[in-house]
Coordinates of C-alpha atoms and ligand atoms in Angstrom, one line a residue:
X276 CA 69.5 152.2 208.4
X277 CA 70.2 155.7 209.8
X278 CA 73.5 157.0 209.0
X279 CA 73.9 158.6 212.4
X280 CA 77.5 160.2 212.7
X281 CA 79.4 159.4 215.5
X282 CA 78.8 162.5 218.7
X283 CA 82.0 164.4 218.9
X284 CA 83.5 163.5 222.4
X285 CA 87.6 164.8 222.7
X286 CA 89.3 164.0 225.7
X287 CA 92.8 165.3 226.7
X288 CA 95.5 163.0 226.0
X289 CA 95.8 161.2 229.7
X290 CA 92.6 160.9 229.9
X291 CA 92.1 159.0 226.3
X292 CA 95.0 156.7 227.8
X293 CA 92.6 156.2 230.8
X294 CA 89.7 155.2 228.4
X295 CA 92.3 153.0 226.7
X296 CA 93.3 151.3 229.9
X297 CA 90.2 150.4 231.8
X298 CA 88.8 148.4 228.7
X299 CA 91.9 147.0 228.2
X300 CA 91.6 145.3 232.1
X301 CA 87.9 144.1 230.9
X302 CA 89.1 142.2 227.6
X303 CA 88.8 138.4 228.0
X304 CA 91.3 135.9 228.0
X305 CA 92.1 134.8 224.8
X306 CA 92.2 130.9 224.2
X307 CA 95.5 128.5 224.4
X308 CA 97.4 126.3 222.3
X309 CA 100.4 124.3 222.7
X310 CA 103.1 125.1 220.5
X311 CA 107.0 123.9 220.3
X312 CA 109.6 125.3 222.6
X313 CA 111.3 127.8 220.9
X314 CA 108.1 128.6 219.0
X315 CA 107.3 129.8 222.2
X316 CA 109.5 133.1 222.0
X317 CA 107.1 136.2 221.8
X318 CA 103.9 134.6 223.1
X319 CA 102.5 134.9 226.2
X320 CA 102.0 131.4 228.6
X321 CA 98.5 130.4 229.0
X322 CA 99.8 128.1 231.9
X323 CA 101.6 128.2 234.8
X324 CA 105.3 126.5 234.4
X325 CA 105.5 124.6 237.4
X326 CA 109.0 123.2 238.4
X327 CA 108.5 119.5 238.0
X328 CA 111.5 118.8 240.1
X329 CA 114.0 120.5 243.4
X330 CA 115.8 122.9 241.5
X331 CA 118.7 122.2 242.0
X332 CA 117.7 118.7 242.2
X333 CA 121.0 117.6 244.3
X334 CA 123.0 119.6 246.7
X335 CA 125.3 121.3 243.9
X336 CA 129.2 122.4 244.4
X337 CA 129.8 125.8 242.9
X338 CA 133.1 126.0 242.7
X339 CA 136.1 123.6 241.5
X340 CA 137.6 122.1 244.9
X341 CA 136.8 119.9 248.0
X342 CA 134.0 118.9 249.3
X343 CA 134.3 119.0 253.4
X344 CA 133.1 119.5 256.7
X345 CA 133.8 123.1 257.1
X346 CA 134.4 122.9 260.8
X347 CA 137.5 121.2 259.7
X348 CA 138.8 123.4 257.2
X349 CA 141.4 125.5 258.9
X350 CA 145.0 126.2 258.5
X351 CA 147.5 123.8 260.0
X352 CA 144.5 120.8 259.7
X353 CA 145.4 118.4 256.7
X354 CA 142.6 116.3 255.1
X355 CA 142.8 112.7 253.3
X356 CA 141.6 112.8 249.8
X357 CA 139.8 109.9 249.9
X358 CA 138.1 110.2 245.7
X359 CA 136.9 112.5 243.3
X360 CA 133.2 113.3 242.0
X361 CA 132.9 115.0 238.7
X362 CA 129.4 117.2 237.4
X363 CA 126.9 114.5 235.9
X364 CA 128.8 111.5 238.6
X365 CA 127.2 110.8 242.0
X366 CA 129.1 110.3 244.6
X367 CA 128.9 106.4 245.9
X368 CA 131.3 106.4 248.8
X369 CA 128.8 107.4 251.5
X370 CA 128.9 110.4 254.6
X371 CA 132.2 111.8 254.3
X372 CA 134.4 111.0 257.5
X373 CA 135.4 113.0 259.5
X374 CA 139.4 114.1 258.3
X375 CA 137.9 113.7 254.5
X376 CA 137.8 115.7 251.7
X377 CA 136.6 114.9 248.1
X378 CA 138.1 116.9 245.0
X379 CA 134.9 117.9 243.6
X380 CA 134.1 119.7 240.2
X381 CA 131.4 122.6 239.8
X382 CA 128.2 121.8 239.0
X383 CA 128.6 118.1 240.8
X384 CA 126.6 116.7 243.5
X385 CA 128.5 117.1 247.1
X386 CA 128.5 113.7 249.0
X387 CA 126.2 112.9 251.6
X388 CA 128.0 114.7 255.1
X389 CA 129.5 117.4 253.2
X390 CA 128.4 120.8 253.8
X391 CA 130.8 123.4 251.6
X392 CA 133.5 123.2 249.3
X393 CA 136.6 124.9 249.6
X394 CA 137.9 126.6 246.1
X395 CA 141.0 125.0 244.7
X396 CA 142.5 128.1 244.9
X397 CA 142.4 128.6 248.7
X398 CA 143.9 124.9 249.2
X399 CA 147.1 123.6 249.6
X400 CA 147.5 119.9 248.1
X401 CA 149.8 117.7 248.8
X402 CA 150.0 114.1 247.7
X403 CA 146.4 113.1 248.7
X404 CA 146.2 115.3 251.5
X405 CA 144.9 118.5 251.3
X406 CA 144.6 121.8 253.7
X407 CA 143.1 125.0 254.1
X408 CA 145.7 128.2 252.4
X409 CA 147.1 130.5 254.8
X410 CA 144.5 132.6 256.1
X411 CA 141.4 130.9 254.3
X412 CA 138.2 129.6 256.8
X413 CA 135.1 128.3 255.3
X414 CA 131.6 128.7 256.2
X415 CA 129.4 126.0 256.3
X416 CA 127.0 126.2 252.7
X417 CA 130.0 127.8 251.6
X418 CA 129.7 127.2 247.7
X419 CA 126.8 124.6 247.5
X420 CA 124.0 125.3 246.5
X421 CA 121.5 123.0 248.5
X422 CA 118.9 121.4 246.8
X423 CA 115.3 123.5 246.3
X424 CA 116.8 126.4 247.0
X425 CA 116.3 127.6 243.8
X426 CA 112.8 126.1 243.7
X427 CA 111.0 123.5 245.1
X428 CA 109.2 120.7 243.5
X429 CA 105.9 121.7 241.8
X430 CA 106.8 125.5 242.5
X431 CA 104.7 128.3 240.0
X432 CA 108.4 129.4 238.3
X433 CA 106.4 131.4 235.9
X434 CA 102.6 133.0 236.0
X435 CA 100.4 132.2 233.1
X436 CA 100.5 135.8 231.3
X437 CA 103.9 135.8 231.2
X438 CA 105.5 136.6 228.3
X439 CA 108.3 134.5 226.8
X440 CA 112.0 135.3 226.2
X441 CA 115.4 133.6 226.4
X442 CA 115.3 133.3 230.6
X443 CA 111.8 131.8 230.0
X444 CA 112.9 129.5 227.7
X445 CA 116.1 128.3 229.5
X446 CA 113.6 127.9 232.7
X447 CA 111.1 125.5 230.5
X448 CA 113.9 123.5 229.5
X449 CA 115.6 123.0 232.9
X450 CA 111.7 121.6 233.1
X451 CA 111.6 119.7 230.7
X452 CA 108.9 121.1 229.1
X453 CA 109.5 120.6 224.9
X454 CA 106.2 122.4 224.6
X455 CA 104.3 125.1 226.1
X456 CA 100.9 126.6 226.5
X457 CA 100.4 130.0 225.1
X458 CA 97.7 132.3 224.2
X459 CA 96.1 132.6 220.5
X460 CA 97.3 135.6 218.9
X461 CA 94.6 137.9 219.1
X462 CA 93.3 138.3 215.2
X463 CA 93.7 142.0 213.8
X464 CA 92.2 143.0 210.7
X465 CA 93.6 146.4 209.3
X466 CA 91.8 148.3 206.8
X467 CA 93.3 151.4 205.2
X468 CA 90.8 153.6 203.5
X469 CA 91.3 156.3 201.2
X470 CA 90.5 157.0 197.4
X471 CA 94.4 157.4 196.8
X472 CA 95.8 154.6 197.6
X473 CA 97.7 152.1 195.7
X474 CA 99.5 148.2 197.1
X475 CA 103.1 148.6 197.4
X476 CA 103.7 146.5 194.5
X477 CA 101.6 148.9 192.0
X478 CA 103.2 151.8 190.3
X479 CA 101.5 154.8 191.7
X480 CA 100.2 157.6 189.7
X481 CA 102.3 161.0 190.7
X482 CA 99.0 161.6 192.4
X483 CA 98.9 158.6 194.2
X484 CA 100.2 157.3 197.5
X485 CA 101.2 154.1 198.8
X486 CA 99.5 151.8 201.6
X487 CA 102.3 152.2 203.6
X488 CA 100.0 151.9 207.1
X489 CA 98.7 148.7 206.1
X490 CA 102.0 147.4 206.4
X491 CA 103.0 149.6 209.5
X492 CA 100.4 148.7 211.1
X493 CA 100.5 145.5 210.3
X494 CA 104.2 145.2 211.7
X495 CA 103.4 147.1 215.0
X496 CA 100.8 144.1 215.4
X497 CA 102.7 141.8 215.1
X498 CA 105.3 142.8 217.2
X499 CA 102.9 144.0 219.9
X500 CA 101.6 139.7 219.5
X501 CA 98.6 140.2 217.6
X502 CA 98.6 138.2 214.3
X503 CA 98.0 141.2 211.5
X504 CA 95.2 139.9 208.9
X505 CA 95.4 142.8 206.4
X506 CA 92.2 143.6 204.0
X507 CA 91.9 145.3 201.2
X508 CA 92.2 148.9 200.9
X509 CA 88.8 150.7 201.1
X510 CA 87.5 153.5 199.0
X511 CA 86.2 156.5 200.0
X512 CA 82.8 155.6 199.4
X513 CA 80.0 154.3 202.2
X514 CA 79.8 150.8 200.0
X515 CA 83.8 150.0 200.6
X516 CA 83.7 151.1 203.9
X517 CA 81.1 149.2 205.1
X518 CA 81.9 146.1 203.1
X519 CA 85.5 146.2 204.7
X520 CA 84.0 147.0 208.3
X521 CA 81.9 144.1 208.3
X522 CA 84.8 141.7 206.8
X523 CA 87.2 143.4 209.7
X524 CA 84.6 142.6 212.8
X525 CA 84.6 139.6 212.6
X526 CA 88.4 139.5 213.8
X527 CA 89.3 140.1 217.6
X528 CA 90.1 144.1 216.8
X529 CA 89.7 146.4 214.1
X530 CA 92.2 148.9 212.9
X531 CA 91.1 151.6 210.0
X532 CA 93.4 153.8 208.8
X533 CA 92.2 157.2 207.4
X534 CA 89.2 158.7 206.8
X535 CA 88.3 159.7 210.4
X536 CA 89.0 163.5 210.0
X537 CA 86.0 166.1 209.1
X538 CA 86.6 165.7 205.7
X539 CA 83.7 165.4 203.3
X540 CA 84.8 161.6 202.5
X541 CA 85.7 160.9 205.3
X542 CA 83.1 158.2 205.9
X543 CA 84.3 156.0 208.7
X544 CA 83.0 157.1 211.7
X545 CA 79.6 157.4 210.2
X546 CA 79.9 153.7 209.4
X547 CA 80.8 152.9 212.3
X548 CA 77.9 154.6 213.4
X549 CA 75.2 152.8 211.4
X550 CA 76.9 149.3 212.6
X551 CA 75.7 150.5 216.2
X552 CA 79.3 151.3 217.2
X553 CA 79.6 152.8 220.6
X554 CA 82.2 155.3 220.7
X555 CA 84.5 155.9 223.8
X556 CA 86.1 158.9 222.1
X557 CA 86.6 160.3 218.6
X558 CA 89.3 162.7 219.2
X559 CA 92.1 163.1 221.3
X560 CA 93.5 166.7 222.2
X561 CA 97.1 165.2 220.7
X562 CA 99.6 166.0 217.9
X563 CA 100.1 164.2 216.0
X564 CA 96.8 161.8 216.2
X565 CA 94.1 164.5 217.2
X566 CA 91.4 163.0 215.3
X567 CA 92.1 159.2 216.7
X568 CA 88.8 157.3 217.7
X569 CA 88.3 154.3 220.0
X570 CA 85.2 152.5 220.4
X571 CA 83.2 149.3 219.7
X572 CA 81.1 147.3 217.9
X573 CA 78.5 144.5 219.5
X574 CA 78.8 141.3 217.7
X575 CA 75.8 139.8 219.4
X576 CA 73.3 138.2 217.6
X577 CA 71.1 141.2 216.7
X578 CA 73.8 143.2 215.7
X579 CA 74.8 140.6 213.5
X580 CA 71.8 140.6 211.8
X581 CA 72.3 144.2 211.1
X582 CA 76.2 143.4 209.6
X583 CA 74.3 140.6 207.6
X584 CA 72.1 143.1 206.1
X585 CA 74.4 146.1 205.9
X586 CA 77.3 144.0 203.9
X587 CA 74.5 142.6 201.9
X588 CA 73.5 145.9 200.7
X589 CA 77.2 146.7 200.4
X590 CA 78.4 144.0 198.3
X591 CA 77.8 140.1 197.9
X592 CA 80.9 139.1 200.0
X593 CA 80.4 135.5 200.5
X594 CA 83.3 134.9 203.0
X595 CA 82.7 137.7 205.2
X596 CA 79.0 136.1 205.2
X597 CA 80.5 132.9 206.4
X598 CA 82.5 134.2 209.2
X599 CA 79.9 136.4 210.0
X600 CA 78.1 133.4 210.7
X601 CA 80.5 132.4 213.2
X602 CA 80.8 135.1 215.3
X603 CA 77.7 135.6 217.1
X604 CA 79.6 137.0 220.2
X605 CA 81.1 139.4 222.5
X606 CA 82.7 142.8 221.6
X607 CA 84.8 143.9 219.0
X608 CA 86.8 147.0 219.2
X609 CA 87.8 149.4 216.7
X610 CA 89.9 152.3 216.5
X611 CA 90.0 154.8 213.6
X612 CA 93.4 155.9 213.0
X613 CA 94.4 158.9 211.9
X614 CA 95.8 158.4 208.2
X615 CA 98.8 160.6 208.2
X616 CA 101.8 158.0 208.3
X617 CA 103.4 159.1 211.8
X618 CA 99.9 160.1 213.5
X619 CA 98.8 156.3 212.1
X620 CA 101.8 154.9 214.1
X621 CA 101.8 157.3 217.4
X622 CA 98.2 156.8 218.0
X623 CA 99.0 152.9 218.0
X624 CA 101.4 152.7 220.6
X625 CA 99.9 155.1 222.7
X626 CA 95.8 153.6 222.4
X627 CA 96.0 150.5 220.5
X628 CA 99.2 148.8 221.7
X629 CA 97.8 148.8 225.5
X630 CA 94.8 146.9 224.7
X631 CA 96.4 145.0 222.0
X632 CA 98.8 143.3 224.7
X633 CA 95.6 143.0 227.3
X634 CA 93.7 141.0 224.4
X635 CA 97.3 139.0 224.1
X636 CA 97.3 138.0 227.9
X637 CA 99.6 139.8 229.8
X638 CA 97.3 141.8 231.5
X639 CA 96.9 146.1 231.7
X640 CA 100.0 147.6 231.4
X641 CA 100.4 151.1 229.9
X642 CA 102.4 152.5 226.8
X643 CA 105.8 151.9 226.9
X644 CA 106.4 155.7 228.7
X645 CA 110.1 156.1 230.1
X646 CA 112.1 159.3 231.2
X647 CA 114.5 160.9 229.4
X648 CA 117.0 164.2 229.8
X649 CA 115.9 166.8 227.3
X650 CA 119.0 167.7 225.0
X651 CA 117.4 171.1 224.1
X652 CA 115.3 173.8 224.6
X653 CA 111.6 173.3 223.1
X654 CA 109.0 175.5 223.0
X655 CA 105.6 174.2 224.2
X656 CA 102.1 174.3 223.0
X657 CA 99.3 175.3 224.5
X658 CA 95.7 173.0 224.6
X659 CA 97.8 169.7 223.5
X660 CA 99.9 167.2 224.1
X661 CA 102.7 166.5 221.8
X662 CA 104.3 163.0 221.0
X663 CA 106.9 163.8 218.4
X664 CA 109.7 161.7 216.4
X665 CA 112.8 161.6 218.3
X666 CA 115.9 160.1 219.3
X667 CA 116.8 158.3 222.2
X668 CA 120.6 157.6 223.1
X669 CA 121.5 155.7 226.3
X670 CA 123.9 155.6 228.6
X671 CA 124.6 154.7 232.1
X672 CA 122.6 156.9 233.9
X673 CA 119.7 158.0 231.9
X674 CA 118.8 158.2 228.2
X675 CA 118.9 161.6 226.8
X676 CA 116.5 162.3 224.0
X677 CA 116.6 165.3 221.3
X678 CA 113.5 165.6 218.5
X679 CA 113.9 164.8 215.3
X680 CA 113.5 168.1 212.6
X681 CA 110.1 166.9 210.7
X682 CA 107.7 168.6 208.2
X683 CA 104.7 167.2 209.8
X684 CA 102.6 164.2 210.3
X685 CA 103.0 162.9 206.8
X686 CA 106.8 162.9 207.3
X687 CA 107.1 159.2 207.3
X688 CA 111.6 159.8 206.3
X689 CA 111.8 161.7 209.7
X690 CA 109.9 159.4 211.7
X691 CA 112.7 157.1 210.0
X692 CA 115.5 159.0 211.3
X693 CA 113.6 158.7 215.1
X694 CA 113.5 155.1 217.6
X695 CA 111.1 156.9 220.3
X696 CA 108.5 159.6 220.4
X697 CA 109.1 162.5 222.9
X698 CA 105.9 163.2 224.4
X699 CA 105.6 167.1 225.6
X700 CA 103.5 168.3 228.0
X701 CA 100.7 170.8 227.1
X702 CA 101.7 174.4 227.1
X703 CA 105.1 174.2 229.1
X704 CA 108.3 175.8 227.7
X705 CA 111.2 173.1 228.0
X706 CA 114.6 173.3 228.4
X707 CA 117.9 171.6 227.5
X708 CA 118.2 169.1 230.8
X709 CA 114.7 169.0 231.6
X710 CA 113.3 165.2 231.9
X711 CA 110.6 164.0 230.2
X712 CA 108.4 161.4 228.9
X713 CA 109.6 159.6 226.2
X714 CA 107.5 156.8 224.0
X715 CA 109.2 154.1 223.2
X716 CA 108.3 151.8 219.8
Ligands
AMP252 P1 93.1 161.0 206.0 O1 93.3 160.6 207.5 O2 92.3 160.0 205.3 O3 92.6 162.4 205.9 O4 94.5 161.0 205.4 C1 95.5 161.9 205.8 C2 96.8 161.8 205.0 O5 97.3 160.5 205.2 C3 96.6 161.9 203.5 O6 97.7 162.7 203.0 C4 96.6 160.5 203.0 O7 97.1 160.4 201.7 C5 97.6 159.8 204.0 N1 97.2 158.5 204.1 C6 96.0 158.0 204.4 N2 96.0 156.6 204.4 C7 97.3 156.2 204.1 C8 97.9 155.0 204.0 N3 97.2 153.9 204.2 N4 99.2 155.0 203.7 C9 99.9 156.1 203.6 N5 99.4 157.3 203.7 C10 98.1 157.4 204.0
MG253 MG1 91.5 159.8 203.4

């Protein structure tokens, strides 16, 4: 076992987003299952939704009024009002003659012969006659809705890798679909290393610091649609770190916290390292983040042999053995995130939340980036690009976005106080008005 450290390889902020992005269009397709309806919300459909009837399925009335020839609606021209036809009734009468009209409700099929309805409010009834208010013509298809319009039978209404809100779940039902396929939720594992860290629900010593970024992390997963498997924390020492590597590779991706800066303890890149990792960068000319690496780890039969050993020599871990033993496969990425509580959560949405949603199914889409007015004058810095907290408010035209005050990457109460990140370009002064990038979260 050589305990090779990781070759220092820093790319400029786009171009680690880049890196980030082209993987993320080679992940695999994750596997389906069908779940309830409603359980559906959040997950992304492994299947297309196929309209399994005309939608609408009948020639449907729009408005309140009466159903008629619209040739024949015109003033001075009195129709008979020969029945009625309410939504959910079918009209049984036949092809409308011609001097008919039927009062029809919205949402009801129009009889066979009719081709528009004429509001109730632009009629003038009288007894069972009825005629068109002063002034008021109809088209024909005037307020009908013809039958397929919408869709046609067997239509794709929605693309597997879709992902699935309210209007997707109003579509299903109209379907008929009480079930849906949708991707697994990728598997995360999160480890968060570092000799001072205590679970929230120990008292810390005064020297002490809360996992906080286990559960961060784990939240961003989850709302990103990964399902967050959180191990324990590691130690700084190349026993932990390799015991809780091993355990973490055998999920779909691996998320370590800490321990990736050029510390003396910091031990996780050289891990990485002796597991074979390949490493696509290990440092990203960014603050907060700069020290953010993104590679991966073969899972293939050979290397698994190595894990095998490696963990053995680490510690007797019987269940990482057994799903070791299952996964004698593919790729599994890793990113070592910064530790600092805010660099920890920026370096997610920027790197890991991209290929997070690829690995969820819907495909390569970038950060959530969006523009934003400047509401002051900043100061830039020269050699990197800064994604600071910040606060986004919106309004009709464009959202205007001002920075949050912060003490630094550890400021985990400002990054409270933000609901974006502004991300500033390298070196250029900016001023009140300006538009920029701004991350959302
Ligand atoms: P490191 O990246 O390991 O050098 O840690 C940088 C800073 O982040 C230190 O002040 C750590 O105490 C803090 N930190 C590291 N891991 C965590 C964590 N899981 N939760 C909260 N703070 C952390
Ligand atoms: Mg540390």
């Amino acid at each position: 076992m050589t305990n090779t450290a990781a070759e220092t390889h820093i790319l400029g902020f786009a171009e680690a987003l880049d890196v980030v992005l082209g993987h993320s269009a080679g992940v695999r397709a994750p596997d389906a299952e069908r779940v309830t309806l409603l359980a559906a919300r959040g997950r992304v459909l492994a299947k297309d939704l196929a309209a399994d009837r005309d939608q609408p399925p009948f020639n449907r009335a729009t408005r309140d009024g009466f159903a008629v020839r619209a040739a024949e609606w015109s003033a001075g021209k009195t129709l008979r009002v020969i029945g009625q036809v309410r939504a959910g009734e079918f009209w049984g009468g036949g092809a409308l003659a011609s001097g008919c009209a039927v009062e029809i409700m919205t949402g009801a099929a129009v009889p066979p012969g009719v081709d528009a309805v004429a509001m109730i409010e632009h009629a003038e009834l009288n007894g069972d006659e009825v005629s068109a208010a002063a002034g008021r013509q109809l088209r024909a298809g005037e307020n009908v809705v013809p039958r397929g319009s919408e869709a046609r039978q067997s239509a794709v209404l929605l693309a597997a890798g879709t992902e699935i809100g309210a209007a997707e779940i109003a579509l299903a039902a109209a379907c008929g679909s009480t079930e849906l396929a949708v991707y697994r939720r990728p598997v995360v594992a999160i480890v968060a290393t570092g000799d001072e860290l205590v679970e929230v629900d120990q008292t810390p010593e005064m020297h002490q610091i809360r996992n906080s970024n286990g559960y961060a992390l784990a939240a961003m997963v989850e709302t990103a649609g990964g399902a967050a498997r959180r191990l324990a924390i590691a130690v700084d020492t190349l026993g932990d770190v390799r015991a809780r590597i091993a355990e973490g590779m055998t999920s779909d991706l691996l998320l370590l916290s800490g321990g990736v800066s050029a510390g003396k303890y910091d031990l996780v890149e050289e891990v990485l390292a002796e597991f074979g990792a390949e490493f696509f960068f290990t440092g990203v000319r960014m603050q907060p983040g700069k020290p953010v690496v993104f590679g991966r780890i073969r899972n293939s039969e050979n290397k698994q042999e190595r894990t095998t050993e490696i963990l053995s020599v680490a510690q007797n871990d019987e269940r990482s053995q057994d799903e070791l033993s299952r996964v004698a496969y593919r790729w599994t990425y890793f990113f070592g995130l910064p530790g600092n509580p805010v660099s920890t959560q920026v370096t997610f949405h920027c790197f890991v939340e991209p290929i997070l949603r690829a690995m969820c199914g819907v495909g390569v889409d970038g950060p959530k980036f969006v523009q934003a007015t400047l509401g002051e004058d900043v100061r830039g810095k020269t050699g990197l690009t800064r994604v600071l907290p910040a606060r986004l408010t919106f309004d009709l035209v464009r959202p205007k976005v001002r920075l949050v005050g912060w003490q630094g990457s550890g400021d985990l109460a400002a990054n409270g106080q933000a609901n974006c990140y502004a991300v500033l370009p390298d070196g250029h002064d900016l001023r009140a008005g300006d538009v920029i990038t701004v991350l959302l979260r």
